[in-house]
C-alpha atoms as an extended CHARMM CRD file, in Angstrom:
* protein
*
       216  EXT
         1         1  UNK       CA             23.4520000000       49.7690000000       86.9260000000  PROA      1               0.0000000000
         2         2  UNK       CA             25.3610000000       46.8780000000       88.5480000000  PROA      2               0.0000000000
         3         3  UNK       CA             24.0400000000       44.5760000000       85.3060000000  PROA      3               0.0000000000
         4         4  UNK       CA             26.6550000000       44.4860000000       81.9670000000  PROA      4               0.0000000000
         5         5  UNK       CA             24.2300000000       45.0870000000       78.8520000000  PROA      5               0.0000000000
         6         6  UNK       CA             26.6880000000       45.5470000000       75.5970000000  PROA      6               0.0000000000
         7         7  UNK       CA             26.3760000000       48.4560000000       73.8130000000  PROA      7               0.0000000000
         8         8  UNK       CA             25.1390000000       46.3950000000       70.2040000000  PROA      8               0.0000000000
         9         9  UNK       CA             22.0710000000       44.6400000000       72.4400000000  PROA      9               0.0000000000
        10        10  UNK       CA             18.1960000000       45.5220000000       71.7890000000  PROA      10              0.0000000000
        11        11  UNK       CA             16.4640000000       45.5490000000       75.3830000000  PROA      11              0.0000000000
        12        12  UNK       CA             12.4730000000       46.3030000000       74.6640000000  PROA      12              0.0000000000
        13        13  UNK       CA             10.1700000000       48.2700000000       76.9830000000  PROA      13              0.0000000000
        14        14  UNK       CA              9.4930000000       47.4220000000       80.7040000000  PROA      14              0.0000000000
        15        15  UNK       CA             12.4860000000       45.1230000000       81.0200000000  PROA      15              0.0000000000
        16        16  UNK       CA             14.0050000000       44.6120000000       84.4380000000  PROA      16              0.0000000000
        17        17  UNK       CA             17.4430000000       43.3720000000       84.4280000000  PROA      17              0.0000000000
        18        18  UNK       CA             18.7690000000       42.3950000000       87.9440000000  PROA      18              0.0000000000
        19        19  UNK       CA             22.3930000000       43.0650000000       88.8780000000  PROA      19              0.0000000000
        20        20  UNK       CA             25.4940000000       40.6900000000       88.1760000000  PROA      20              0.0000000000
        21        21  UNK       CA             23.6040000000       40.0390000000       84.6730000000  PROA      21              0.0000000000
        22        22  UNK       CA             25.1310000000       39.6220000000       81.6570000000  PROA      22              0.0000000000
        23        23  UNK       CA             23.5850000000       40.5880000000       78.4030000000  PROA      23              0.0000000000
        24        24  UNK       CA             26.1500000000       39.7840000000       75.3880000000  PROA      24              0.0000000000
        25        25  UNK       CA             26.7930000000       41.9120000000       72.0640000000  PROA      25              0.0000000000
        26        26  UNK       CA             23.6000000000       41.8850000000       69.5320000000  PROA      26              0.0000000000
        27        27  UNK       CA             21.2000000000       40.1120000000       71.9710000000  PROA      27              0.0000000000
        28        28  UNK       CA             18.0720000000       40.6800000000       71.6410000000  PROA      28              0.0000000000
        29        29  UNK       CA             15.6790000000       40.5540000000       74.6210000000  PROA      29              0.0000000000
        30        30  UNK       CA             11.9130000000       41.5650000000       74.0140000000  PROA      30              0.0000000000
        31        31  UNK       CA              9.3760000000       43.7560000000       76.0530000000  PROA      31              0.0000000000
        32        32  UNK       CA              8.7980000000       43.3570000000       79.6130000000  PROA      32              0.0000000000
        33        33  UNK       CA             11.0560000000       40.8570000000       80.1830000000  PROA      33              0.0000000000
        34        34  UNK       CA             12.6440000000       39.7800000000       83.3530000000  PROA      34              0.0000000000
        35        35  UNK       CA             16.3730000000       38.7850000000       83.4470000000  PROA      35              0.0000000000
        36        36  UNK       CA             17.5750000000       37.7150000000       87.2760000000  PROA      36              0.0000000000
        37        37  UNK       CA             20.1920000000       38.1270000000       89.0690000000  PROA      37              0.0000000000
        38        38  UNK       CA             23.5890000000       36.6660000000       87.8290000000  PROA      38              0.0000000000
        39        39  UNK       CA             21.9130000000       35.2850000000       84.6840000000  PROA      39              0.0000000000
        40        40  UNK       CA             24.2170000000       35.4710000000       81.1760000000  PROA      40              0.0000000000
        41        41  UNK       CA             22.4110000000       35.5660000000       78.0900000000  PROA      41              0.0000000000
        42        42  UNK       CA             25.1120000000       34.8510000000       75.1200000000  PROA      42              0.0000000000
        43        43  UNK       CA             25.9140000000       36.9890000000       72.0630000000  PROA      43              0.0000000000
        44        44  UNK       CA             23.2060000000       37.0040000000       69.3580000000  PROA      44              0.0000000000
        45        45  UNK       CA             20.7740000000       35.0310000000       71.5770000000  PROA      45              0.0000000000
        46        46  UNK       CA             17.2760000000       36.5770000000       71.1840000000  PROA      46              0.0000000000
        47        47  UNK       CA             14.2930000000       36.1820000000       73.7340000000  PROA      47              0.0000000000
        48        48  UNK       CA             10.6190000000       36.7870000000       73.1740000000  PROA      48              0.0000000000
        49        49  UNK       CA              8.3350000000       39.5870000000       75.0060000000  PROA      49              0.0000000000
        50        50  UNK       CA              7.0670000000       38.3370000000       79.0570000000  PROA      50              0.0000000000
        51        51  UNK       CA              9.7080000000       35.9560000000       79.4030000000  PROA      51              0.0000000000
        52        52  UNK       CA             11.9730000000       35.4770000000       82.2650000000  PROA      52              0.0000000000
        53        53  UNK       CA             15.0910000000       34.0310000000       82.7800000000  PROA      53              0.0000000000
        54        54  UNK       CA             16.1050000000       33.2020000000       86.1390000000  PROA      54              0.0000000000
        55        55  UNK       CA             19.1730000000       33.6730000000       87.8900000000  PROA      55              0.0000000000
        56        56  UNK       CA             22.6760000000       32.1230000000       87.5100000000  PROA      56              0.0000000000
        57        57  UNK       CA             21.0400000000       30.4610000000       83.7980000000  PROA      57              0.0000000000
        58        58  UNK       CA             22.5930000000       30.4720000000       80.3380000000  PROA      58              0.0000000000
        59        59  UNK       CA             21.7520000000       30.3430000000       77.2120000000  PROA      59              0.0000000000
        60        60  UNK       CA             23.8630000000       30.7360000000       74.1920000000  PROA      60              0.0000000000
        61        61  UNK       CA             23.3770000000       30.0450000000       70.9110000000  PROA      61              0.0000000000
        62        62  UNK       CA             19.4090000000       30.3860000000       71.2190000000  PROA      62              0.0000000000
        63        63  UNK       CA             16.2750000000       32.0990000000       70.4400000000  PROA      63              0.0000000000
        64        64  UNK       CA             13.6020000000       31.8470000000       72.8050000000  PROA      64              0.0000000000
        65        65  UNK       CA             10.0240000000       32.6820000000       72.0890000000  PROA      65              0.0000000000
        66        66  UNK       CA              6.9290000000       34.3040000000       74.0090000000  PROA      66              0.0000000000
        67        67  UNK       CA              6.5730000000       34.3500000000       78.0000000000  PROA      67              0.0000000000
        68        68  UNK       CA              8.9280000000       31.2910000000       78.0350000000  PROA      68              0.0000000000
        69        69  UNK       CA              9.6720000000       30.9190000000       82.1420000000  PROA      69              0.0000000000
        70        70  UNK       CA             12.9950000000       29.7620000000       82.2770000000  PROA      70              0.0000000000
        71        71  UNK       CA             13.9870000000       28.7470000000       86.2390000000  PROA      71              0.0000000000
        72        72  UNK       CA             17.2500000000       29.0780000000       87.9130000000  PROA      72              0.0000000000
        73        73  UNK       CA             20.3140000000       27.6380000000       87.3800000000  PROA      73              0.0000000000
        74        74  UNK       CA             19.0610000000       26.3780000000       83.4770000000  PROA      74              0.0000000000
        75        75  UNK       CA             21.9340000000       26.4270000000       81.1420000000  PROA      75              0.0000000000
        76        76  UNK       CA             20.9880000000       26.5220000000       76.7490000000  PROA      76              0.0000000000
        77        77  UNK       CA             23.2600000000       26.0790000000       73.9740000000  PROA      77              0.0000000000
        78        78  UNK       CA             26.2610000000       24.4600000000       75.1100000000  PROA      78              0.0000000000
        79        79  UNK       CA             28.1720000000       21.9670000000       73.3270000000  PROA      79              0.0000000000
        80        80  UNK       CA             26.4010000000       18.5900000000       72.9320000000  PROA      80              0.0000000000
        81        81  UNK       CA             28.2210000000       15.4820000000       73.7320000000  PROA      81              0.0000000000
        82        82  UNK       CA             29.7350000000       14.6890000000       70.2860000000  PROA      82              0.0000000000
        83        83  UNK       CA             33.5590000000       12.8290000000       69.4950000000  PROA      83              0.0000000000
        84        84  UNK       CA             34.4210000000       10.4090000000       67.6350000000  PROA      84              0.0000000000
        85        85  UNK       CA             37.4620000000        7.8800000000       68.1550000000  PROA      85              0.0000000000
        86        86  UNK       CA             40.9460000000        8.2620000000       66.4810000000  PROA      86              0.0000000000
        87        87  UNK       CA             44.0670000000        6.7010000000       66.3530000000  PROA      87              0.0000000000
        88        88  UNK       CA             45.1220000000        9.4230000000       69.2760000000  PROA      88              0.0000000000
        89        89  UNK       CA             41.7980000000        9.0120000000       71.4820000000  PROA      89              0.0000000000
        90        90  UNK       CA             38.6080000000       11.0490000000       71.2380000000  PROA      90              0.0000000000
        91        91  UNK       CA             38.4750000000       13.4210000000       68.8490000000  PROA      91              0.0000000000
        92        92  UNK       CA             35.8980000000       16.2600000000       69.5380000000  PROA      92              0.0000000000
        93        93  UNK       CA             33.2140000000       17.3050000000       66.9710000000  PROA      93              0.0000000000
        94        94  UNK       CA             32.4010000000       20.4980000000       65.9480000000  PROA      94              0.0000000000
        95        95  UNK       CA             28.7010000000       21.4830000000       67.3540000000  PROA      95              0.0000000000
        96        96  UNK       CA             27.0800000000       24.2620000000       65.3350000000  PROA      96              0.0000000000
        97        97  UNK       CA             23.7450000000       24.1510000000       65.3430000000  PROA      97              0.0000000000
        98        98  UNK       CA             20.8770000000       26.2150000000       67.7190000000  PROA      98              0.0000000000
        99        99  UNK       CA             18.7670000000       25.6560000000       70.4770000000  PROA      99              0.0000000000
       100       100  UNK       CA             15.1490000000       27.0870000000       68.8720000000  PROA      100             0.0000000000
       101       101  UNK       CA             12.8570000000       27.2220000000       71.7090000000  PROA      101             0.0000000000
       102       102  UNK       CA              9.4920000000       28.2020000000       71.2610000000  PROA      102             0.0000000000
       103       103  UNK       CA              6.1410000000       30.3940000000       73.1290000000  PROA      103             0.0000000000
       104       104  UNK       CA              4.9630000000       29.5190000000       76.2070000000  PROA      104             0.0000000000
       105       105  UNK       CA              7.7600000000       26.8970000000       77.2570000000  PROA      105             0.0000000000
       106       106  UNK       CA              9.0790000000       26.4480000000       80.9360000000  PROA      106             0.0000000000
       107       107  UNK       CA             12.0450000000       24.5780000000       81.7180000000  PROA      107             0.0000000000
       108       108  UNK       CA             12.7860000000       23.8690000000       85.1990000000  PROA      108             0.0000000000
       109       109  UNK       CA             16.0060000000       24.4010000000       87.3370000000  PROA      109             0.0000000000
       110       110  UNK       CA             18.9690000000       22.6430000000       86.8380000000  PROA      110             0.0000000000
       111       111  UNK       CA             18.0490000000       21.6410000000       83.1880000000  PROA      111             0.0000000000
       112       112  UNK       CA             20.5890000000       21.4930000000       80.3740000000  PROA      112             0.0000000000
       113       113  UNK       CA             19.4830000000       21.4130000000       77.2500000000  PROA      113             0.0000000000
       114       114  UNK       CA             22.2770000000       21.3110000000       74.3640000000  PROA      114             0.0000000000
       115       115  UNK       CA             22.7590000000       22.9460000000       71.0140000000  PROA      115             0.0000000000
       116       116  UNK       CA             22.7440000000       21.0610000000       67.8260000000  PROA      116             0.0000000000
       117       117  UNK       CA             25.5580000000       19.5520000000       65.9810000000  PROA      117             0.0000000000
       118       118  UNK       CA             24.5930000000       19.9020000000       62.7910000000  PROA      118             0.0000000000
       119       119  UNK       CA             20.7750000000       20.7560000000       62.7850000000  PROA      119             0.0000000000
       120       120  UNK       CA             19.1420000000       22.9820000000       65.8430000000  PROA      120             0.0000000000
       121       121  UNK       CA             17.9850000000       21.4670000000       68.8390000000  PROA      121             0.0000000000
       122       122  UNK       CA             13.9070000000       22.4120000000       69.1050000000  PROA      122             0.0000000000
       123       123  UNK       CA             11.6860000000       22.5340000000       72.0350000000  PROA      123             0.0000000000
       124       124  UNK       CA              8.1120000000       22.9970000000       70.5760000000  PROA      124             0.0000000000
       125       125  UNK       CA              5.3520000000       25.4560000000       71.6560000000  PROA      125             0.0000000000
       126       126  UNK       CA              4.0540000000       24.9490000000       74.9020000000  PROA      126             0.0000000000
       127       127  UNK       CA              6.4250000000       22.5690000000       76.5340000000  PROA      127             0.0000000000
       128       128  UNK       CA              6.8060000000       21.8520000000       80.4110000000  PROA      128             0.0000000000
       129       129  UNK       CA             10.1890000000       20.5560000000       81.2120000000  PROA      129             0.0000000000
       130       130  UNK       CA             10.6960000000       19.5390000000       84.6200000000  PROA      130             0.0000000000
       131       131  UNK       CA             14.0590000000       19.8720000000       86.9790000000  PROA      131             0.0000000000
       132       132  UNK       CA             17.3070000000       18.5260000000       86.0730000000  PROA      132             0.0000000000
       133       133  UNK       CA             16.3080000000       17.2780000000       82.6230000000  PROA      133             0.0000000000
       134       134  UNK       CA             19.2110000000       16.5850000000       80.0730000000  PROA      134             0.0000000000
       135       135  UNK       CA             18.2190000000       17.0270000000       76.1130000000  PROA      135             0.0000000000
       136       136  UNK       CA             20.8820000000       16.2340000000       73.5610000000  PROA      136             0.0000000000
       137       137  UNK       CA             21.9080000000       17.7320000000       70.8210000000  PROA      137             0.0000000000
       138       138  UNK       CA             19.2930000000       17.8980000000       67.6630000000  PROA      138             0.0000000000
       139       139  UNK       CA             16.7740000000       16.5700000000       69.8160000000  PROA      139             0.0000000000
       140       140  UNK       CA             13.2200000000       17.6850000000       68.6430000000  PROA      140             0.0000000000
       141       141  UNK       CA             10.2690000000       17.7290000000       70.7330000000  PROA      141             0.0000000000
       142       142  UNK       CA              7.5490000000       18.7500000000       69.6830000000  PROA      142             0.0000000000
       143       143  UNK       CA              4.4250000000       21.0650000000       70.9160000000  PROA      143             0.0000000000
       144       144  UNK       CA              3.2850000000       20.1670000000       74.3680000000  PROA      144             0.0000000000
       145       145  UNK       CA              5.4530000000       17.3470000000       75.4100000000  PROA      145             0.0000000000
       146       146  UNK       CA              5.8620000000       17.1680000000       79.1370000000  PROA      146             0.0000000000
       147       147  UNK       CA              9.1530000000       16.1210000000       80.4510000000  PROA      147             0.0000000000
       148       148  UNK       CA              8.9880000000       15.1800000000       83.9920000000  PROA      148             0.0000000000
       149       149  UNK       CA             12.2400000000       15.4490000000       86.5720000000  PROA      149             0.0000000000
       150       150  UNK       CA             15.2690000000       13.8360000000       85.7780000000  PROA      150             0.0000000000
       151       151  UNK       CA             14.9260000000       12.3380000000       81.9060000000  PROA      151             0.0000000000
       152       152  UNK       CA             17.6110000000       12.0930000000       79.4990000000  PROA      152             0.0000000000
       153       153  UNK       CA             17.0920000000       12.1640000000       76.1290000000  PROA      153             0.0000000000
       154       154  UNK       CA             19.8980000000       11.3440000000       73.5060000000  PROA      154             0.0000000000
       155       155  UNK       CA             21.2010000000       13.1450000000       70.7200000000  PROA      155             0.0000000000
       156       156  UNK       CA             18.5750000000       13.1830000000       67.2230000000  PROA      156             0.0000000000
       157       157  UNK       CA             15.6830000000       11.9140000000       68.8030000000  PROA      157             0.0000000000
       158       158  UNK       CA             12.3460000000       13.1020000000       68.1220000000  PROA      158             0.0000000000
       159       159  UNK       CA              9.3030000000       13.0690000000       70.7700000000  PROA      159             0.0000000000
       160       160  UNK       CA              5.8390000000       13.9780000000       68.5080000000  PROA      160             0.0000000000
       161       161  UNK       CA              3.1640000000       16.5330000000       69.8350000000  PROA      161             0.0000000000
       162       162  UNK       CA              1.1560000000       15.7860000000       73.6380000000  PROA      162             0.0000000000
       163       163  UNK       CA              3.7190000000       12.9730000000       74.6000000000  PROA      163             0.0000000000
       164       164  UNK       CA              4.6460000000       12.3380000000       78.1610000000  PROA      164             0.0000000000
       165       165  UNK       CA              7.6560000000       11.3250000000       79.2730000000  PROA      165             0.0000000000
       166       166  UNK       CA              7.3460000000       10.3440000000       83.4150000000  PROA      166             0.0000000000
       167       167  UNK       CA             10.4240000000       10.8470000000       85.7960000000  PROA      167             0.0000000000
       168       168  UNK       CA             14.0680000000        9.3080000000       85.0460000000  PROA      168             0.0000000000
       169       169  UNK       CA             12.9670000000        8.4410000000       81.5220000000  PROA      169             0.0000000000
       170       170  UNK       CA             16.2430000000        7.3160000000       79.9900000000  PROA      170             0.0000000000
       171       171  UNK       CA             15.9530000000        7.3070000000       75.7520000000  PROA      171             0.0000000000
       172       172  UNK       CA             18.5150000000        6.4850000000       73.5480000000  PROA      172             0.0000000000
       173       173  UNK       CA             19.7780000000        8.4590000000       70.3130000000  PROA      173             0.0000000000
       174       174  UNK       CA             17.8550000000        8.5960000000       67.2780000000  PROA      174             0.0000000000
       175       175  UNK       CA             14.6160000000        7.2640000000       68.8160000000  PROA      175             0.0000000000
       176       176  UNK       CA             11.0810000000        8.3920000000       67.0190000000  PROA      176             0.0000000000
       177       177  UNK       CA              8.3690000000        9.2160000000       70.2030000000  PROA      177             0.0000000000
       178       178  UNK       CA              4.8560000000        8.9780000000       68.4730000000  PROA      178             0.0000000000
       179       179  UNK       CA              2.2130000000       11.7670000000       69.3330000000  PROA      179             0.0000000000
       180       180  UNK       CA              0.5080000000       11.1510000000       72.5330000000  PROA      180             0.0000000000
       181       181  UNK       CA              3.1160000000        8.6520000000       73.6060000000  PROA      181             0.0000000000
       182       182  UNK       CA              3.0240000000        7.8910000000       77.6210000000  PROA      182             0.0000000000
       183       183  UNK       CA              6.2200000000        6.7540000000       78.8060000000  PROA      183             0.0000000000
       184       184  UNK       CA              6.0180000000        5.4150000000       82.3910000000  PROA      184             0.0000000000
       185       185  UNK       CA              8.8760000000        6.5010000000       85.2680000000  PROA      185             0.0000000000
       186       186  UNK       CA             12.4430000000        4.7950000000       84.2360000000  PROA      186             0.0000000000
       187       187  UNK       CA             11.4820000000        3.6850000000       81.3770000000  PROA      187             0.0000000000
       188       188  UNK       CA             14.3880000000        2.8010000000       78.7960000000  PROA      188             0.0000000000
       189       189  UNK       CA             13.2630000000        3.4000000000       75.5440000000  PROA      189             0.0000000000
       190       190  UNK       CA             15.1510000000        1.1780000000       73.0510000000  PROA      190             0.0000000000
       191       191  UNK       CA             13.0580000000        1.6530000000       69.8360000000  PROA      191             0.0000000000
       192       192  UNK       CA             10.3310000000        3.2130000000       68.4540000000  PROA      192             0.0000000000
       193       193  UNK       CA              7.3700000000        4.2160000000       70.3580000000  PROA      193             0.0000000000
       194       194  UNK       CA              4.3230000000        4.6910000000       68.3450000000  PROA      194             0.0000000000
       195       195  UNK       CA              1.6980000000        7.3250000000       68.3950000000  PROA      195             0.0000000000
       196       196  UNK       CA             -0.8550000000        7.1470000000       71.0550000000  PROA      196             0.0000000000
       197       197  UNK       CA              0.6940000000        3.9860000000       73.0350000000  PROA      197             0.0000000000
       198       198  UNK       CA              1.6270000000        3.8060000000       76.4760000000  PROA      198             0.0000000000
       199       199  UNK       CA              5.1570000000        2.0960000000       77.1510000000  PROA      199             0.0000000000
       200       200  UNK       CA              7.3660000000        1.2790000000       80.2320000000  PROA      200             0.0000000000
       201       201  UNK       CA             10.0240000000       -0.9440000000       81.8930000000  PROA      201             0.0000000000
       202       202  UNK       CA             13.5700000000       -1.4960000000       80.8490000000  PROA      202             0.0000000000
       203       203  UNK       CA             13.9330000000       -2.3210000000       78.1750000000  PROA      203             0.0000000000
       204       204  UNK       CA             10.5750000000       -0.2780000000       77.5350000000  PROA      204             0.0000000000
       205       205  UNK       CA              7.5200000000       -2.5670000000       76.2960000000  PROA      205             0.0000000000
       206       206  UNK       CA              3.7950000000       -2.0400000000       75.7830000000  PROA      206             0.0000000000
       207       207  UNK       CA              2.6030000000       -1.4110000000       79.4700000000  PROA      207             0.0000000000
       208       208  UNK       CA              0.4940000000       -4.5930000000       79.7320000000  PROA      208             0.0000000000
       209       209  UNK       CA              3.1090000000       -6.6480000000       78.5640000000  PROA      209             0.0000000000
       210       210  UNK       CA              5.1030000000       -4.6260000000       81.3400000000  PROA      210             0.0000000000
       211       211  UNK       CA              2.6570000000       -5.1380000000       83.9590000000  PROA      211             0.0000000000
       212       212  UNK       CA              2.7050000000       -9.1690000000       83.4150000000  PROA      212             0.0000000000
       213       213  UNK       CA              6.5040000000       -9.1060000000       83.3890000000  PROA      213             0.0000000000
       214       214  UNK       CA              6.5410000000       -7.5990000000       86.9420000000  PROA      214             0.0000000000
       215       215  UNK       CA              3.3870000000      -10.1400000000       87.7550000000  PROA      215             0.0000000000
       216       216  UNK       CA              5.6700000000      -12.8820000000       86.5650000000  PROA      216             0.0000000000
């Protein structure tokens, strides 16, 4: 009773929602889901059946598939980091895309990931994403990609099926992540990684060619 469910939201069977949660107007939350404690799911957001959302997270602007395990403090669909520069400073841009999230992903605490500006923002099926983990806006990743503690990843890049990206993984915008790509801790990925290859160092290089630069 202590929770605040609006009157226009869909909760399915066997839900438990803790108190001090929020549930906006025309969310949609599945069956036998588990919202926490203090937790604020957005208006029009809709979450899939066995998936729980743990306390003091956000998401807005999102729809969340199947028995996605969503950690503490996890915030989802705010405003990427988008402005452009005018004669009077930095003008803001609009951000109106999604964050489109799909079964069986976990994202760990402390993780932001942001909506898209123009096109959604997409985690693929059966991603792990690790602790304080920043995703831009219209980032794509897609099934399977594990994102280990700390990355960033900027705005419009895409990271293909199986790749791994290890901890404090920094990637700038617009980059193209092949399937099965292994990037190695702190990597700084530059350009384009292709499929299958493992990369690391900064700027981030074939890892033999990395391993004789640290030789040399």
């Amino acid at each position: 009773p202590q929770a605040e469910i609006a009157k226009s939201a869909k909760i399915g069977a066997g839900c438990r929602i803790d108190a001090g949660a929020i549930i906006g107007e025309n969310a949609v939350i599945g069956e036998r889901c588990h919202i926490a404690a203090y937790a604020v799911i957005g208006n029009g957001v809709e979450i899939g059946d066995d998936s729980r959302i743990g306390l003091h997270s956000t998401l807005t602007h999102a729809i969340v598939g199947k028995r996605a395990l969503i950690h503490r403090g996890v915030h989802i669909g705010q405003d990427g980091f988008g402005f452009a520069a005018g004669s009077k400073g930095m003008l803001k841009i609009p951000q109106l895309g999604r964050v489109l999230i799909g079964n069986d992903v976990e994202i760990g605490s402390g993780t932001c990931i942001d909506r898209g500006a123009s096109t959604d923002t997409i985690i693929g099926d059966g991603c792990k994403i690790d602790n304080l983990v920043q995703i831009g806006h219209n980032v794509k990743l897609g099934k399977y990609v594990i994102v280990v503690s700390q990355v960033g990843i900027s705005g419009s890049t895409q990271v293909g099926d199986f790749a791994q990206l290890g901890g404090q993984v920094g990637v700038a915008g617009h980059m193209q992540i092949g399937k099965g790509a292994k990037l190695a801790a702190r990597a700084g990925v530059i350009t384009d990684i292709p499929d299958g290859e493992t990369f690391g160092g900064f700027p981030a290089v074939p890892v033999r060619d990395w391993h004789r630069q640290t030789l040399a």
